[in-house]
Amino acid sequence: MITDKEFTLRLIRQLSQALEKLILDKPEESLMQKDLDFDSLMRDIFKMNFSEVSSKTKEELIEMINERQERDHKDYYEMLGNLFYFKGKTESNNDFLDKARTFYERYLQTSGIFALPVINRISEIKKALD
């Protein structure tokens, strides 16, 4: 039987993968990517819609993540990094890009993974914010 935590973690990973494909401009024709509904996914993951999630400060979001199991933190950070990067680029929103940079940096710290695409995005965001 799948628990709520496992279901939520699976949603986080699916959203992160879908966003990664959109960021790389390689969307597939799956239902998830055609009808990517950020509000319903954010409600399933955080119990609030995207505008509520995006209105929170970086510190508030980090605190929410810290309330989750530590082993899942990297997945949350990667998903939030991808989400705010994608929304920041499509809406030309520097606040979202700043949040993306923070969550990508936290992802690199918590995962211990050397992810060149993420490092490149962080560099791109820093240039855009300067």
PDB file of C-alpha atoms in Angstrom:
ATOM      1  CA  MET A   1       0.000   0.000   0.000  1.00  0.00           C
ATOM      2  CA  ILE A   2       1.280   3.442  -0.903  1.00  0.00           C
ATOM      3  CA  THR A   3       1.389   5.917   1.951  1.00  0.00           C
ATOM      4  CA  ASP A   4       0.694   9.639   1.620  1.00  0.00           C
ATOM      5  CA  LYS A   5       4.420  10.389   2.009  1.00  0.00           C
ATOM      6  CA  GLU A   6       5.364   7.995  -0.783  1.00  0.00           C
ATOM      7  CA  PHE A   7       2.628   9.390  -3.032  1.00  0.00           C
ATOM      8  CA  THR A   8       3.743  12.963  -2.374  1.00  0.00           C
ATOM      9  CA  LEU A   9       7.372  12.075  -3.051  1.00  0.00           C
ATOM     10  CA  ARG A  10       6.363  10.405  -6.311  1.00  0.00           C
ATOM     11  CA  LEU A  11       4.423  13.552  -7.304  1.00  0.00           C
ATOM     12  CA  ILE A  12       7.450  15.700  -6.485  1.00  0.00           C
ATOM     13  CA  ARG A  13       9.712  13.559  -8.647  1.00  0.00           C
ATOM     14  CA  GLN A  14       7.226  13.497 -11.541  1.00  0.00           C
ATOM     15  CA  LEU A  15       6.777  17.266 -11.419  1.00  0.00           C
ATOM     16  CA  SER A  16      10.512  17.805 -11.263  1.00  0.00           C
ATOM     17  CA  GLN A  17      11.075  15.551 -14.281  1.00  0.00           C
ATOM     18  CA  ALA A  18       8.291  17.240 -16.268  1.00  0.00           C
ATOM     19  CA  LEU A  19       9.729  20.671 -15.485  1.00  0.00           C
ATOM     20  CA  GLU A  20      13.217  19.499 -16.403  1.00  0.00           C
ATOM     21  CA  LYS A  21      11.939  18.468 -19.837  1.00  0.00           C
ATOM     22  CA  LEU A  22      10.149  21.797 -20.271  1.00  0.00           C
ATOM     23  CA  ILE A  23      13.270  23.693 -19.205  1.00  0.00           C
ATOM     24  CA  LEU A  24      15.325  21.754 -21.733  1.00  0.00           C
ATOM     25  CA  ASP A  25      12.619  22.368 -24.373  1.00  0.00           C
ATOM     26  CA  LYS A  26      12.088  18.641 -24.825  1.00  0.00           C
ATOM     27  CA  PRO A  27       8.487  18.136 -23.712  1.00  0.00           C
ATOM     28  CA  GLU A  28       6.906  14.812 -24.526  1.00  0.00           C
ATOM     29  CA  GLU A  29       3.281  14.436 -25.449  1.00  0.00           C
ATOM     30  CA  SER A  30       2.278  12.989 -22.095  1.00  0.00           C
ATOM     31  CA  LEU A  31      -0.817  14.183 -20.301  1.00  0.00           C
ATOM     32  CA  MET A  32       1.295  15.396 -17.359  1.00  0.00           C
ATOM     33  CA  GLN A  33       3.217  17.808 -19.563  1.00  0.00           C
ATOM     34  CA  LYS A  34       0.327  18.975 -21.721  1.00  0.00           C
ATOM     35  CA  ASP A  35      -1.902  19.729 -18.763  1.00  0.00           C
ATOM     36  CA  LEU A  36       0.701  20.638 -16.165  1.00  0.00           C
ATOM     37  CA  ASP A  37      -1.503  22.220 -13.502  1.00  0.00           C
ATOM     38  CA  PHE A  38       0.789  23.856 -10.972  1.00  0.00           C
ATOM     39  CA  ASP A  39      -2.059  24.744  -8.620  1.00  0.00           C
ATOM     40  CA  SER A  40      -3.380  21.212  -8.234  1.00  0.00           C
ATOM     41  CA  LEU A  41       0.124  19.754  -7.962  1.00  0.00           C
ATOM     42  CA  MET A  42       1.095  22.320  -5.325  1.00  0.00           C
ATOM     43  CA  ARG A  43      -2.123  21.523  -3.425  1.00  0.00           C
ATOM     44  CA  ASP A  44      -1.259  17.823  -3.506  1.00  0.00           C
ATOM     45  CA  ILE A  45       2.303  18.473  -2.340  1.00  0.00           C
ATOM     46  CA  PHE A  46       2.026  21.485  -0.005  1.00  0.00           C
ATOM     47  CA  LYS A  47      -1.745  21.746   0.626  1.00  0.00           C
ATOM     48  CA  MET A  48      -1.818  25.219  -1.000  1.00  0.00           C
ATOM     49  CA  ASN A  49      -1.939  26.505  -4.576  1.00  0.00           C
ATOM     50  CA  PHE A  50       1.008  27.852  -6.558  1.00  0.00           C
ATOM     51  CA  SER A  51       0.301  31.513  -5.813  1.00  0.00           C
ATOM     52  CA  GLU A  52       0.305  30.751  -2.077  1.00  0.00           C
ATOM     53  CA  VAL A  53       3.538  28.763  -2.385  1.00  0.00           C
ATOM     54  CA  SER A  54       5.187  31.464  -4.490  1.00  0.00           C
ATOM     55  CA  SER A  55       4.143  34.217  -2.066  1.00  0.00           C
ATOM     56  CA  LYS A  56       6.104  32.570   0.744  1.00  0.00           C
ATOM     57  CA  THR A  57       9.643  33.710   1.404  1.00  0.00           C
ATOM     58  CA  LYS A  58      12.581  31.420   0.724  1.00  0.00           C
ATOM     59  CA  GLU A  59      13.017  31.005   4.480  1.00  0.00           C
ATOM     60  CA  GLU A  60       9.374  29.989   4.964  1.00  0.00           C
ATOM     61  CA  LEU A  61       9.620  27.410   2.190  1.00  0.00           C
ATOM     62  CA  ILE A  62      12.870  26.042   3.614  1.00  0.00           C
ATOM     63  CA  GLU A  63      11.197  25.760   7.007  1.00  0.00           C
ATOM     64  CA  MET A  64       8.319  23.821   5.403  1.00  0.00           C
ATOM     65  CA  ILE A  65      10.803  21.455   3.799  1.00  0.00           C
ATOM     66  CA  ASN A  66      12.709  21.024   7.059  1.00  0.00           C
ATOM     67  CA  GLU A  67       9.496  19.709   8.611  1.00  0.00           C
ATOM     68  CA  ARG A  68       9.602  16.803   6.135  1.00  0.00           C
ATOM     69  CA  GLN A  69      11.850  13.764   6.407  1.00  0.00           C
ATOM     70  CA  GLU A  70      15.477  14.692   5.849  1.00  0.00           C
ATOM     71  CA  ARG A  71      16.012  12.052   3.170  1.00  0.00           C
ATOM     72  CA  ASP A  72      13.361  13.787   1.021  1.00  0.00           C
ATOM     73  CA  HIS A  73      14.798  17.312   1.264  1.00  0.00           C
ATOM     74  CA  LYS A  74      16.856  17.013  -1.934  1.00  0.00           C
ATOM     75  CA  ASP A  75      13.757  16.072  -3.936  1.00  0.00           C
ATOM     76  CA  TYR A  76      11.839  19.078  -2.614  1.00  0.00           C
ATOM     77  CA  TYR A  77      14.751  21.420  -3.355  1.00  0.00           C
ATOM     78  CA  GLU A  78      15.208  20.093  -6.883  1.00  0.00           C
ATOM     79  CA  MET A  79      11.482  20.360  -7.604  1.00  0.00           C
ATOM     80  CA  LEU A  80      11.236  23.904  -6.215  1.00  0.00           C
ATOM     81  CA  GLY A  81      14.380  24.927  -8.101  1.00  0.00           C
ATOM     82  CA  ASN A  82      12.924  23.633 -11.369  1.00  0.00           C
ATOM     83  CA  LEU A  83       9.515  25.127 -10.638  1.00  0.00           C
ATOM     84  CA  PHE A  84      10.762  28.625  -9.813  1.00  0.00           C
ATOM     85  CA  TYR A  85      13.325  28.526 -12.646  1.00  0.00           C
ATOM     86  CA  PHE A  86      10.653  27.592 -15.186  1.00  0.00           C
ATOM     87  CA  LYS A  87       8.142  30.148 -13.875  1.00  0.00           C
ATOM     88  CA  GLY A  88      10.845  32.809 -13.519  1.00  0.00           C
ATOM     89  CA  LYS A  89      11.952  32.353 -17.131  1.00  0.00           C
ATOM     90  CA  THR A  90       8.449  32.183 -18.617  1.00  0.00           C
ATOM     91  CA  GLU A  91       7.133  35.141 -16.589  1.00  0.00           C
ATOM     92  CA  SER A  92      10.397  37.167 -16.467  1.00  0.00           C
ATOM     93  CA  ASN A  93      10.100  37.241 -12.678  1.00  0.00           C
ATOM     94  CA  ASN A  94      13.403  37.926 -10.876  1.00  0.00           C
ATOM     95  CA  ASP A  95      11.941  36.987  -7.486  1.00  0.00           C
ATOM     96  CA  PHE A  96      11.186  33.502  -8.830  1.00  0.00           C
ATOM     97  CA  LEU A  97      14.674  33.279 -10.333  1.00  0.00           C
ATOM     98  CA  ASP A  98      16.214  34.250  -6.985  1.00  0.00           C
ATOM     99  CA  LYS A  99      14.184  31.528  -5.276  1.00  0.00           C
ATOM    100  CA  ALA A 100      15.257  29.050  -7.965  1.00  0.00           C
ATOM    101  CA  ARG A 101      18.919  29.868  -7.322  1.00  0.00           C
ATOM    102  CA  THR A 102      18.494  29.323  -3.569  1.00  0.00           C
ATOM    103  CA  PHE A 103      16.701  26.010  -4.008  1.00  0.00           C
ATOM    104  CA  TYR A 104      19.185  24.784  -6.625  1.00  0.00           C
ATOM    105  CA  GLU A 105      22.063  25.635  -4.279  1.00  0.00           C
ATOM    106  CA  ARG A 106      20.344  23.780  -1.439  1.00  0.00           C
ATOM    107  CA  TYR A 107      19.722  20.840  -3.776  1.00  0.00           C
ATOM    108  CA  LEU A 108      23.428  20.628  -4.584  1.00  0.00           C
ATOM    109  CA  GLN A 109      24.314  20.830  -0.865  1.00  0.00           C
ATOM    110  CA  THR A 110      21.808  18.224   0.336  1.00  0.00           C
ATOM    111  CA  SER A 111      22.174  15.759  -2.529  1.00  0.00           C
ATOM    112  CA  GLY A 112      25.965  15.762  -2.786  1.00  0.00           C
ATOM    113  CA  ILE A 113      25.498  15.346  -6.540  1.00  0.00           C
ATOM    114  CA  PHE A 114      27.626  17.204  -9.068  1.00  0.00           C
ATOM    115  CA  ALA A 115      24.891  18.325 -11.455  1.00  0.00           C
ATOM    116  CA  LEU A 116      26.395  20.420 -14.225  1.00  0.00           C
ATOM    117  CA  PRO A 117      23.007  21.485 -15.682  1.00  0.00           C
ATOM    118  CA  VAL A 118      21.980  22.825 -12.259  1.00  0.00           C
ATOM    119  CA  ILE A 119      25.324  24.582 -11.811  1.00  0.00           C
ATOM    120  CA  ASN A 120      24.904  26.165 -15.256  1.00  0.00           C
ATOM    121  CA  ARG A 121      21.386  27.337 -14.362  1.00  0.00           C
ATOM    122  CA  ILE A 122      22.682  28.898 -11.151  1.00  0.00           C
ATOM    123  CA  SER A 123      25.322  30.797 -13.177  1.00  0.00           C
ATOM    124  CA  GLU A 124      22.694  31.899 -15.691  1.00  0.00           C
ATOM    125  CA  ILE A 125      20.404  33.104 -12.883  1.00  0.00           C
ATOM    126  CA  LYS A 126      23.235  35.048 -11.212  1.00  0.00           C
ATOM    127  CA  LYS A 127      23.968  36.832 -14.507  1.00  0.00           C
ATOM    128  CA  ALA A 128      20.283  37.623 -15.006  1.00  0.00           C
ATOM    129  CA  LEU A 129      19.956  39.041 -11.485  1.00  0.00           C
ATOM    130  CA  ASP A 130      23.076  41.242 -11.705  1.00  0.00           C
TER     131      ASP A 130
END
